[in-house]
Short mmCIF file of C-alpha atoms and ligand atoms in Angstrom, two decimals:
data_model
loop_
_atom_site.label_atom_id
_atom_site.label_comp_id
_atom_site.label_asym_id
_atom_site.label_seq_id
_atom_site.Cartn_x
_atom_site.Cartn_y
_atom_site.Cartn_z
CA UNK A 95 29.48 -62.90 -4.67
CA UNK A 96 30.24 -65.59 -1.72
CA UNK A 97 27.60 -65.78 1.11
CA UNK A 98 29.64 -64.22 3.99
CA UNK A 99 29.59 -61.22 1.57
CA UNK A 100 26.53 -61.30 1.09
CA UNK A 101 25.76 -61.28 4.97
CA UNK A 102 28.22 -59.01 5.39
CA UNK A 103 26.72 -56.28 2.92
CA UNK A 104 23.66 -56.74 4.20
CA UNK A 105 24.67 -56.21 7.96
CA UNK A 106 26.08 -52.78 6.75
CA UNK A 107 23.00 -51.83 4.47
CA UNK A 108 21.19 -52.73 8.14
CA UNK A 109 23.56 -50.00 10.15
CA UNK A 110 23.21 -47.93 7.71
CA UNK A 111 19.72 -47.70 7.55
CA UNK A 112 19.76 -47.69 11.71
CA UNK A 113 21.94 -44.56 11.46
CA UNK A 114 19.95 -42.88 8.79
CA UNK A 115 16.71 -43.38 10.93
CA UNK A 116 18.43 -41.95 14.20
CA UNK A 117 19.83 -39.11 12.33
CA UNK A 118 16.25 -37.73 11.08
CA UNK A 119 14.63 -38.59 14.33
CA UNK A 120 17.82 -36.56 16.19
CA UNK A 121 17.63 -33.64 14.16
CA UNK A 122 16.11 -30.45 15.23
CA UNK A 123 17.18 -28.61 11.73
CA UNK A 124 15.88 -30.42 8.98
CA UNK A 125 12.06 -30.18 7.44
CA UNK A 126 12.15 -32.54 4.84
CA UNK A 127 9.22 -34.51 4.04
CA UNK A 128 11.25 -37.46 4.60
CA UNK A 129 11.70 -36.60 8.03
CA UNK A 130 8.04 -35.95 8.51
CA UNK A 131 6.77 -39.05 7.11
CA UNK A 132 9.34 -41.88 8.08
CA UNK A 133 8.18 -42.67 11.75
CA UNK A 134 9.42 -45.93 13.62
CA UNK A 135 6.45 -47.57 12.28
CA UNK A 136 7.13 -47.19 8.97
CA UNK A 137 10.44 -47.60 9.38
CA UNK A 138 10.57 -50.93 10.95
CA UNK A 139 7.91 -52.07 8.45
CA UNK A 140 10.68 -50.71 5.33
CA UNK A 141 14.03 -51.68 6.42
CA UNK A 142 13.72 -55.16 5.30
CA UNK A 143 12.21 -54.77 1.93
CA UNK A 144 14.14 -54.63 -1.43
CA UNK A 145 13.45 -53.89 -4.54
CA UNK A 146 14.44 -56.75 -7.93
CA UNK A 147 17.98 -55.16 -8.53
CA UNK A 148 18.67 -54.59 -4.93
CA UNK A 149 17.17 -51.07 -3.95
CA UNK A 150 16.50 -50.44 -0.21
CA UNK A 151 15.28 -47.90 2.44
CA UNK A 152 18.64 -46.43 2.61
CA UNK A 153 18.80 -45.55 -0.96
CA UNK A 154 15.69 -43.84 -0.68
CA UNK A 155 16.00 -41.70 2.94
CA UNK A 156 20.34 -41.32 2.62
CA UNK A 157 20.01 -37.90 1.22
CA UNK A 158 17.13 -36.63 4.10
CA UNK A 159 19.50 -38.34 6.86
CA UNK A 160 22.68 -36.47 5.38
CA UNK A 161 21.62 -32.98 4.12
CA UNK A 162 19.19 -30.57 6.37
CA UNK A 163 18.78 -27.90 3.58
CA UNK A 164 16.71 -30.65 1.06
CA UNK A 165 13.15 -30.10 1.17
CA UNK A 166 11.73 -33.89 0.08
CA UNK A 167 14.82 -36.07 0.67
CA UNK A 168 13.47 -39.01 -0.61
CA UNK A 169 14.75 -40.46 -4.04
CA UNK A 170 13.57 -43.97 -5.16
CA UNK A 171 16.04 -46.81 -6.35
CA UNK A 172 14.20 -47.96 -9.26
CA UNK A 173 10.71 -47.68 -10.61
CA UNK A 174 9.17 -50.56 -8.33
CA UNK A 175 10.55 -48.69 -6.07
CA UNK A 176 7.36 -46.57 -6.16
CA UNK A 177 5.36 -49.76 -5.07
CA UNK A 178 7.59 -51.18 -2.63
CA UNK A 179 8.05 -48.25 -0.51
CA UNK A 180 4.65 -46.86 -0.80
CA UNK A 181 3.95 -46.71 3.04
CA UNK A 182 6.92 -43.89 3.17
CA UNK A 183 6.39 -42.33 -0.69
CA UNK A 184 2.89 -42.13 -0.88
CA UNK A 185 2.50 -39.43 1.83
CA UNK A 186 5.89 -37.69 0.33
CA UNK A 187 4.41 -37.40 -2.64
CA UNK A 188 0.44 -36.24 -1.27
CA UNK A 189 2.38 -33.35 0.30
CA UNK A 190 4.50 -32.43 -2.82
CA UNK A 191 1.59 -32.22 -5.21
CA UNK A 192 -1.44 -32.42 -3.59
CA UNK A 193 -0.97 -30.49 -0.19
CA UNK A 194 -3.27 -31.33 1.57
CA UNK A 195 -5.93 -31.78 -1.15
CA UNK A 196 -7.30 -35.41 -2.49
CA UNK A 197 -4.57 -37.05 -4.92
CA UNK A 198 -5.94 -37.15 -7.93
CA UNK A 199 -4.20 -39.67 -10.66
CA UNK A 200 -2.16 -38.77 -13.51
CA UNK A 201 -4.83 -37.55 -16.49
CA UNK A 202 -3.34 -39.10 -20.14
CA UNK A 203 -0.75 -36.79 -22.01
CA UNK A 204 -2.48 -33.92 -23.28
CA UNK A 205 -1.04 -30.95 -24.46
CA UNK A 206 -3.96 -28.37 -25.52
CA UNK A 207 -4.07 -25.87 -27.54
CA UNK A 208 -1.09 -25.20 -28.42
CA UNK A 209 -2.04 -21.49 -29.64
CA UNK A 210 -3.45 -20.33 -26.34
CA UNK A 211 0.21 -19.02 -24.85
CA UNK A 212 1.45 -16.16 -26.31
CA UNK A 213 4.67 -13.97 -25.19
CA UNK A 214 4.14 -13.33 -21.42
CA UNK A 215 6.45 -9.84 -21.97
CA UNK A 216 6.46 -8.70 -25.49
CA UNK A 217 8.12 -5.67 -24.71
CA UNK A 218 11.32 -7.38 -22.86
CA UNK A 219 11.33 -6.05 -20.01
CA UNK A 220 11.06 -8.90 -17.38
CA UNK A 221 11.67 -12.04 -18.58
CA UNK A 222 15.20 -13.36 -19.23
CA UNK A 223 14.03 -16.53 -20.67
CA UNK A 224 11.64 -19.14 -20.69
CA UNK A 225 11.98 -22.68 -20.14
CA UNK A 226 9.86 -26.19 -19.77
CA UNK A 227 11.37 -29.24 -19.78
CA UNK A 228 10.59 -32.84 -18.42
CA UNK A 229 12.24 -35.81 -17.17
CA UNK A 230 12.03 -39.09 -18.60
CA UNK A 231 13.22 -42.57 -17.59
CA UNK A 232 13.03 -45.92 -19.85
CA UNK A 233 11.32 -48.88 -19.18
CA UNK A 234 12.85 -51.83 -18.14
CA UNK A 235 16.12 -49.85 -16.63
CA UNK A 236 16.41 -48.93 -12.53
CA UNK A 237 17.37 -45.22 -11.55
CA UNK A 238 20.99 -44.16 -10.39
CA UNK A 239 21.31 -46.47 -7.34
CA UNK A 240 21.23 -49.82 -8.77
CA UNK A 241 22.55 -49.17 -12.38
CA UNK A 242 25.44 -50.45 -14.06
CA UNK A 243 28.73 -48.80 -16.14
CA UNK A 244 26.97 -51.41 -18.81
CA UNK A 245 23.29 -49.94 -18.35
CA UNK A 246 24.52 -46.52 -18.10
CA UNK A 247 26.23 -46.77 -21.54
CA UNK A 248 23.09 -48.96 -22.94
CA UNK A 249 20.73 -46.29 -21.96
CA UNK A 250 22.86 -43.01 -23.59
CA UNK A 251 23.18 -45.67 -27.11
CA UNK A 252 19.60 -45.75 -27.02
CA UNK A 253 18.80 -42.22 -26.69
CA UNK A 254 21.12 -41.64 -29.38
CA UNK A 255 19.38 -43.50 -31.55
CA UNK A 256 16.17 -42.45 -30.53
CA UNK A 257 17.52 -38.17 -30.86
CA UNK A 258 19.49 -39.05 -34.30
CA UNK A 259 16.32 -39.57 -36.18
CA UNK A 260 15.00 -36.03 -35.40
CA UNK A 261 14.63 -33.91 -37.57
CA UNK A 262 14.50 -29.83 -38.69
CA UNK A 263 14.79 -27.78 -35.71
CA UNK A 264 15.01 -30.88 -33.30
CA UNK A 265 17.59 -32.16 -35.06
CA UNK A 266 20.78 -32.14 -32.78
CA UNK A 267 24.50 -32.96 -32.02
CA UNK A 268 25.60 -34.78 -29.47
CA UNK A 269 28.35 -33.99 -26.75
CA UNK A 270 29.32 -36.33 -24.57
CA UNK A 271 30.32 -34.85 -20.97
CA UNK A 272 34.00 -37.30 -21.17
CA UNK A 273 34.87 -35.36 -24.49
CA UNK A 274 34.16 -31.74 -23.26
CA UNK A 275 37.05 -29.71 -22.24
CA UNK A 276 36.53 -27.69 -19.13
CA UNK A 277 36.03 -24.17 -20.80
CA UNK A 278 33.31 -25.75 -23.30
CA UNK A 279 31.49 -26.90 -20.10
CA UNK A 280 32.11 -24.03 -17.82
CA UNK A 281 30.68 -21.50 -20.65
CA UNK A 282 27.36 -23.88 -21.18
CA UNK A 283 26.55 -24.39 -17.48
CA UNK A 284 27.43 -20.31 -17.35
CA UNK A 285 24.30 -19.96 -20.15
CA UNK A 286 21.78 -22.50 -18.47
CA UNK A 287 21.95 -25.15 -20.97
CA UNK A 288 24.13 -27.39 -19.25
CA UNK A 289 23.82 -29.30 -15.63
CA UNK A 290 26.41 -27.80 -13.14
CA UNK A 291 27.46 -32.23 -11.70
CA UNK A 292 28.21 -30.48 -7.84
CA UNK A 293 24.34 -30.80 -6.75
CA UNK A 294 25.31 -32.56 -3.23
CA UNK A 295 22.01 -34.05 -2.21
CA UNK A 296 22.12 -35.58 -5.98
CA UNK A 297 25.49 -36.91 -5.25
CA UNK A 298 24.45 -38.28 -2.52
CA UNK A 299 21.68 -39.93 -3.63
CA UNK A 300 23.75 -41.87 -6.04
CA UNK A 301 23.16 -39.86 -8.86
CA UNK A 302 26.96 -39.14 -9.97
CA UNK A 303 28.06 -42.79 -9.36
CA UNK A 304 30.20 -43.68 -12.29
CA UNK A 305 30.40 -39.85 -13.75
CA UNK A 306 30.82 -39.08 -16.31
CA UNK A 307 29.89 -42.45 -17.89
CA UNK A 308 26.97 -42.03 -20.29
CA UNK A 309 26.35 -38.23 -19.48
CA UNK A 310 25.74 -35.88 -21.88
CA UNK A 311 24.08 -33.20 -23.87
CA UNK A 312 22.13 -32.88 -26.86
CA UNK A 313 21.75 -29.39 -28.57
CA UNK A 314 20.30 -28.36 -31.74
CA UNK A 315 21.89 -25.15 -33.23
CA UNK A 316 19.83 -22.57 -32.27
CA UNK A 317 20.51 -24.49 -28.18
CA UNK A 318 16.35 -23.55 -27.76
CA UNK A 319 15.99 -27.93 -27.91
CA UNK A 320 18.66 -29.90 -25.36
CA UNK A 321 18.25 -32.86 -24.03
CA UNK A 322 20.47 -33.99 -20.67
CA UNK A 323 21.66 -37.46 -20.48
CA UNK A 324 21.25 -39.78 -17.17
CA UNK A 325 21.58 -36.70 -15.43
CA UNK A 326 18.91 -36.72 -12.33
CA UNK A 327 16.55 -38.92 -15.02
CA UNK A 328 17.77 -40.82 -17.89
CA UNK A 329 16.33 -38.21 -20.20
CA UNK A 330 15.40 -34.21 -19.32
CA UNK A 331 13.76 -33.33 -22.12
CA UNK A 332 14.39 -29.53 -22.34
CA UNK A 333 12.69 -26.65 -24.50
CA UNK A 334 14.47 -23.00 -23.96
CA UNK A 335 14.59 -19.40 -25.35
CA UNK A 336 15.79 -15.76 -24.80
CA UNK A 337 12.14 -13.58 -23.52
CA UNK A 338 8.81 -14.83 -22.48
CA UNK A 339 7.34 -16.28 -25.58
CA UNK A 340 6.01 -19.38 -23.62
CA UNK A 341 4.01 -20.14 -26.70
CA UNK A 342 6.83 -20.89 -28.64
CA UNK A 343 8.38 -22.81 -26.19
CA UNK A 344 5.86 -24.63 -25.07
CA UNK A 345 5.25 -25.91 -28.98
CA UNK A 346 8.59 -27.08 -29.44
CA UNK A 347 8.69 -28.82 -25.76
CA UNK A 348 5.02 -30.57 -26.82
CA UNK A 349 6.89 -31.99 -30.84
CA UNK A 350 10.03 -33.23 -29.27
CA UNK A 351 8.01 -34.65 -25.98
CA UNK A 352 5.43 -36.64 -28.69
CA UNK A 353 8.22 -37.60 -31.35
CA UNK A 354 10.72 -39.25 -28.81
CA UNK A 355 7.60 -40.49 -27.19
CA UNK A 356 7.04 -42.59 -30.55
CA UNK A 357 10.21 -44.05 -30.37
CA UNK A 358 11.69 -44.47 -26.98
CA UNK A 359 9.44 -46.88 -23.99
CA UNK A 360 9.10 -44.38 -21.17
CA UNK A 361 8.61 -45.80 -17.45
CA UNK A 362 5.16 -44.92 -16.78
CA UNK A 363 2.42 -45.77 -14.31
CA UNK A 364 -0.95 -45.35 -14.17
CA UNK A 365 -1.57 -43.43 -10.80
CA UNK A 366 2.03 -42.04 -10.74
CA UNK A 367 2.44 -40.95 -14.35
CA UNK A 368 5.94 -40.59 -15.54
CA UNK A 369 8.27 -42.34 -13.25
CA UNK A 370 11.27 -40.40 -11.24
CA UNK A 371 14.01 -40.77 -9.56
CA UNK A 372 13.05 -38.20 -7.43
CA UNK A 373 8.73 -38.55 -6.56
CA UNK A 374 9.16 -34.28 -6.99
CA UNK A 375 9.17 -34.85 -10.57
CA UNK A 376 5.92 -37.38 -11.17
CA UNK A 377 3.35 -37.11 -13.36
CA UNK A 378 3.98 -34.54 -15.69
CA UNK A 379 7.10 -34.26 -14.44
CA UNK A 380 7.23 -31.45 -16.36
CA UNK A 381 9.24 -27.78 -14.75
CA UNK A 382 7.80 -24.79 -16.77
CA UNK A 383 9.95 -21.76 -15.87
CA UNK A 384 10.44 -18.23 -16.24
CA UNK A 385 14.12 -16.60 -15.41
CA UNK A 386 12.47 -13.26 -14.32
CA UNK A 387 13.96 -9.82 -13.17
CA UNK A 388 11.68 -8.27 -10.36
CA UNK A 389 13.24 -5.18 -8.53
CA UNK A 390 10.62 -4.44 -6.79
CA UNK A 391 8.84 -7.48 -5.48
CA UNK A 392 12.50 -8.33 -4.74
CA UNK A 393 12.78 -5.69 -2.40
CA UNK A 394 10.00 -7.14 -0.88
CA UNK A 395 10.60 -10.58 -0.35
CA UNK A 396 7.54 -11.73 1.78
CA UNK A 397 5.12 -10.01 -0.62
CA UNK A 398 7.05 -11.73 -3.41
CA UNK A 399 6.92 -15.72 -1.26
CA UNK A 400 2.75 -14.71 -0.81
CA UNK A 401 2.30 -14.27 -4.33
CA UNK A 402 3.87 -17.48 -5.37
CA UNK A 403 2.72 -19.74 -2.77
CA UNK A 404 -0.78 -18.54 -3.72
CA UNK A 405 -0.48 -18.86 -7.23
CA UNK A 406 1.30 -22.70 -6.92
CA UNK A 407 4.47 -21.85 -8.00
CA UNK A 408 8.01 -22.36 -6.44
CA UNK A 409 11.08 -19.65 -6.55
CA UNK A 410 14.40 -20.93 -7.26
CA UNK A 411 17.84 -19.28 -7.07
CA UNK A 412 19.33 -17.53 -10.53
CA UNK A 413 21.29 -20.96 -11.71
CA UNK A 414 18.76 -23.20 -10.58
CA UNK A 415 17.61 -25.31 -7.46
CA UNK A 416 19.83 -24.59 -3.97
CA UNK A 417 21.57 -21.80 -5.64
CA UNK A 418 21.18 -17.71 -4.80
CA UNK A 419 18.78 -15.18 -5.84
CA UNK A 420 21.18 -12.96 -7.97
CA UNK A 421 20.45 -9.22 -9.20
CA UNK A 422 16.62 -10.23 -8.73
CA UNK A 423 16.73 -12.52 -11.24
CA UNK A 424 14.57 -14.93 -9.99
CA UNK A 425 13.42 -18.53 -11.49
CA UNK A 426 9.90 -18.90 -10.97
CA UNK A 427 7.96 -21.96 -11.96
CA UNK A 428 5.06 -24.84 -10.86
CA UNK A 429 5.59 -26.24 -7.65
CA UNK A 430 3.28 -29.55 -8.91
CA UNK A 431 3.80 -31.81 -11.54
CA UNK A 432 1.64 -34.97 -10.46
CA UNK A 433 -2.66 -35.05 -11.12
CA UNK A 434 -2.59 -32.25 -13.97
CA UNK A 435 -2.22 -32.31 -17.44
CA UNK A 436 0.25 -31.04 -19.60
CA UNK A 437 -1.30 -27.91 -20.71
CA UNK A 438 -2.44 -27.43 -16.81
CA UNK A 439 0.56 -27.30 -15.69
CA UNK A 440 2.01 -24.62 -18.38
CA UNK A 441 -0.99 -22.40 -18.30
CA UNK A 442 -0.46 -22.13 -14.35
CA UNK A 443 3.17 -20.86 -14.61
CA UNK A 444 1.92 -18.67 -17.70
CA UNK A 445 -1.33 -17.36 -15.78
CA UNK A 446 0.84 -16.78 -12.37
CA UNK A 447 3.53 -15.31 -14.13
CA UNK A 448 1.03 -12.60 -15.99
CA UNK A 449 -0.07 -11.78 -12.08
CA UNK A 450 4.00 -11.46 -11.10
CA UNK A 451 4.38 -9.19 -13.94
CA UNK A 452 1.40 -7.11 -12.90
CA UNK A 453 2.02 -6.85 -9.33
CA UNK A 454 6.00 -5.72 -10.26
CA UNK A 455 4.47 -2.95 -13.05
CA UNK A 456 2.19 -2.03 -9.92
CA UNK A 457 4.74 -1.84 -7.05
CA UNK A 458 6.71 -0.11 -10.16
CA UNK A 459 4.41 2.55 -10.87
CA UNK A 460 4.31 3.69 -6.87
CA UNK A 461 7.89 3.70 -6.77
CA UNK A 462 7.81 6.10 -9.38
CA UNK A 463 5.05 7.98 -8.04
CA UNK A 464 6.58 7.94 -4.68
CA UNK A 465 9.73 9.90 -6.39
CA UNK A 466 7.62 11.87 -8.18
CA UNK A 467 5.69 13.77 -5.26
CA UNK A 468 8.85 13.60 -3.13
CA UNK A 469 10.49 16.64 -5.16
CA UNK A 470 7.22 19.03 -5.13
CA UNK A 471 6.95 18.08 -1.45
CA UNK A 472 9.90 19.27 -0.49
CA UNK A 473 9.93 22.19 -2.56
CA UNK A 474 7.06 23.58 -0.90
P1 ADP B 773 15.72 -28.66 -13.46
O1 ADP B 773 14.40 -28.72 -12.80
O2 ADP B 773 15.60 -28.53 -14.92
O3 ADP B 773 16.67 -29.73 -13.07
P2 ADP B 773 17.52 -26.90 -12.05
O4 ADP B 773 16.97 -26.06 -10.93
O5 ADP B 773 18.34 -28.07 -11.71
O6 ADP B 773 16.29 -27.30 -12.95
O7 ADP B 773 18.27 -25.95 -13.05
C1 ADP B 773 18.88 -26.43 -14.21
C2 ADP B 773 19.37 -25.30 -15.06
O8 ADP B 773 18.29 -24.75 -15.78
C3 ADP B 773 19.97 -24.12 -14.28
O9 ADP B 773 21.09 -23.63 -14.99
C4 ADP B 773 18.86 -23.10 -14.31
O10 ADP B 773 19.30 -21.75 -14.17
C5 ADP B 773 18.34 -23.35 -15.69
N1 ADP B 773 17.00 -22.76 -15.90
C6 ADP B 773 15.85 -23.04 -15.30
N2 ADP B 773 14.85 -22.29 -15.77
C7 ADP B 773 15.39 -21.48 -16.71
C8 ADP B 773 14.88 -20.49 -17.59
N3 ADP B 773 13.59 -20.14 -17.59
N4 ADP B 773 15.75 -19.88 -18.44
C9 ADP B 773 17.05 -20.21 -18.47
N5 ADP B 773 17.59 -21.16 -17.68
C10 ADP B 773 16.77 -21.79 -16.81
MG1 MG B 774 18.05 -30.16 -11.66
#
């Protein structure tokens, strides 16, 4: 690139920034965390800085200036990223997993005992299905923003590798999203295995540039072990099943997490954990989930938001984040992945949702009861 390019890309990374700034600042509608955090101080202090491969302010606050419905808003260009814009992402990400609280840093990888979770509803009659997964970058490669068609292809060969040398029930096949025809991706994203691509603040953020280069799936037979490729991360490492056996789940997530570990360099740090693109997904960066059918705490909404807010867990629509509660069918799962462990993070979703379940059997049981005094009541 010539010089008076260079100047000239620069002067409209500069407007842009300048228009990104007045646009939170302006806005009366949106909450993000972005918005909260990025005052003129901090913004005058950012807008010159740049990460190695290029990354600026405006890669990280575009998606809080354009969309009022996001909740953080703030995705990072590349893992230095993390460092570089630390005066803006270090109070994002206090207030995403700490609230309030002390940070605490990201504990080693550990799992636990893998035999304390059992089926959270043995009898069926909640849970849809039951899902943890976690996202995973690799070292030495920046996030969406600054990566290349050449990078994006390097990064799929590698998992490839990496996933072909898995074996038994982790062994899987992989389908590339440019081979798929529409029908064979329609039906997966229909049966939550596959990523639905039309996620605007993602788009946004950079995170469908060259799509569908290097995207993909990997599924074993049974589809209970996937793994999405440079979707939101590089790598979402994903274990899934019909019903609420979160111990079986959470076994298979913990073998594939600790093989692929062994073979692939994952972008970690040591306050931060497992790098992002998004600092939502830190730490851990781990989503344990539940696809849950409550009637009754549906019908009552607030009770339902009190229940989860207090327990540390976050309610999603039926197909996933930004999308609408459906038939009750709600997705419930841990709002933090950052300053717990593995197994912390599980057994909250697992102890929460046991509460869930107990509060719907109660609310269920007064229903019924309700109905059932109604009759002889009006008989008399
Ligand atoms: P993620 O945090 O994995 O990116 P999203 O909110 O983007 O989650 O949802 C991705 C997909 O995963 C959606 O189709 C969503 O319905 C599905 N999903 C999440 N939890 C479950 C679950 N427990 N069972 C089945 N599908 C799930
Ligand atoms: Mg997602």
């Amino acid at each position: 690139m010539d010089n008076s390019s260079k100047i000239n890309m620069e002067s409209d990374t500069q407007n842009e920034m300048e228009e990104a700034f007045q646009k939170l600042e302006l806005s009366t509608e949106t909450k993000s965390l972005v918005k909260k955090h990025l005052t003129r101080e901090v913004f005058q202090q950012l807008k010159g800085r740049r990460t190695k491969n290029g990354g600026t302010l405006a890669d990280v606050i575009r998606t809080g200036a354009e969309h009022t419905h996001v909740m953080t808003g703030a995705f990072v260009p590349e893992p230095e990223g993390y460092q570089v814009f630390a005066l803006l992402l270090d109070p994002i990400i206090d207030d995403c997993h700490f609230g309030g609280q002390s940070a605490r840093n990201q504990p080693p990888p550990e799992f636990g005992d893998l035999k304390f979770f059992e089926n959270l509803d043995p009898e069926g009659h909640y849970i849809v299905s039951t899902r943890v997964r976690c996202g995973r970058n690799l070292e030495g490669f920046p996030f969406h923003p600054c990566l290349t068609e050449d990078q994006y292809e390097e990064i799929e060969r590698t998992i490839k590798v990496a996933m072909e040398s898995l074996e038994g029930e982790l062994a899987t096949t992989y389908y590339p999203l440019s081979e798929m025809d529409e029908d064979q991706k329609q039906k997966l994203i229909d049966d939550h295995y596959l990523f639905h691509g039309k996620d605007v603040s993602l788009e946004t953020a950079g995170a469908y540039r060259l799509w569908p280069t290097g995207r993909g799936i990997f599924m074993n037979q049974a589809k209970t072990f996937l793994v999405w490729c440079n979707e939101e991360d590089q790598l979402r490492i994903i274990s899934m099943q019909p019903g609420g056996d979160m111990g079986a789940v959470f076994r298979r997530f913990a073998e594939a997490v600790q093989s692929l570990e062994e073979k692939l360099p994952f972008a970690r740090h040591e306050r931060l954990g497992y790098l992002a693109f998004c600092p939502t997904n830190l730490g851990t960066a781990i989503r344990a989930s539940v696809l849950i059918r409550l009637p009754n705490l549906g019908a009552n909404r607030a009770l339902l938001d009190e229940l989860t807010e207090k327990l540390g867990l976050q309610i999603r629509g039926s197909s996933g984040v930004y999308t609408e509660v459906q038939g009750n069918l709600f997705d419930i799962s841990n709002k933090k992945r950052l300053g717990l462990t593995e197994f912390e993070v599980v057994k909250g979703v697992y102890e929460g949702t046991l509460e869930i379940i107990r509060q719907e059997r109660n609310l269920e049981k007064n229903t019924r009861t309700e109905k059932g005094n109604y009759f002889p009541c009006t008989l008399l």
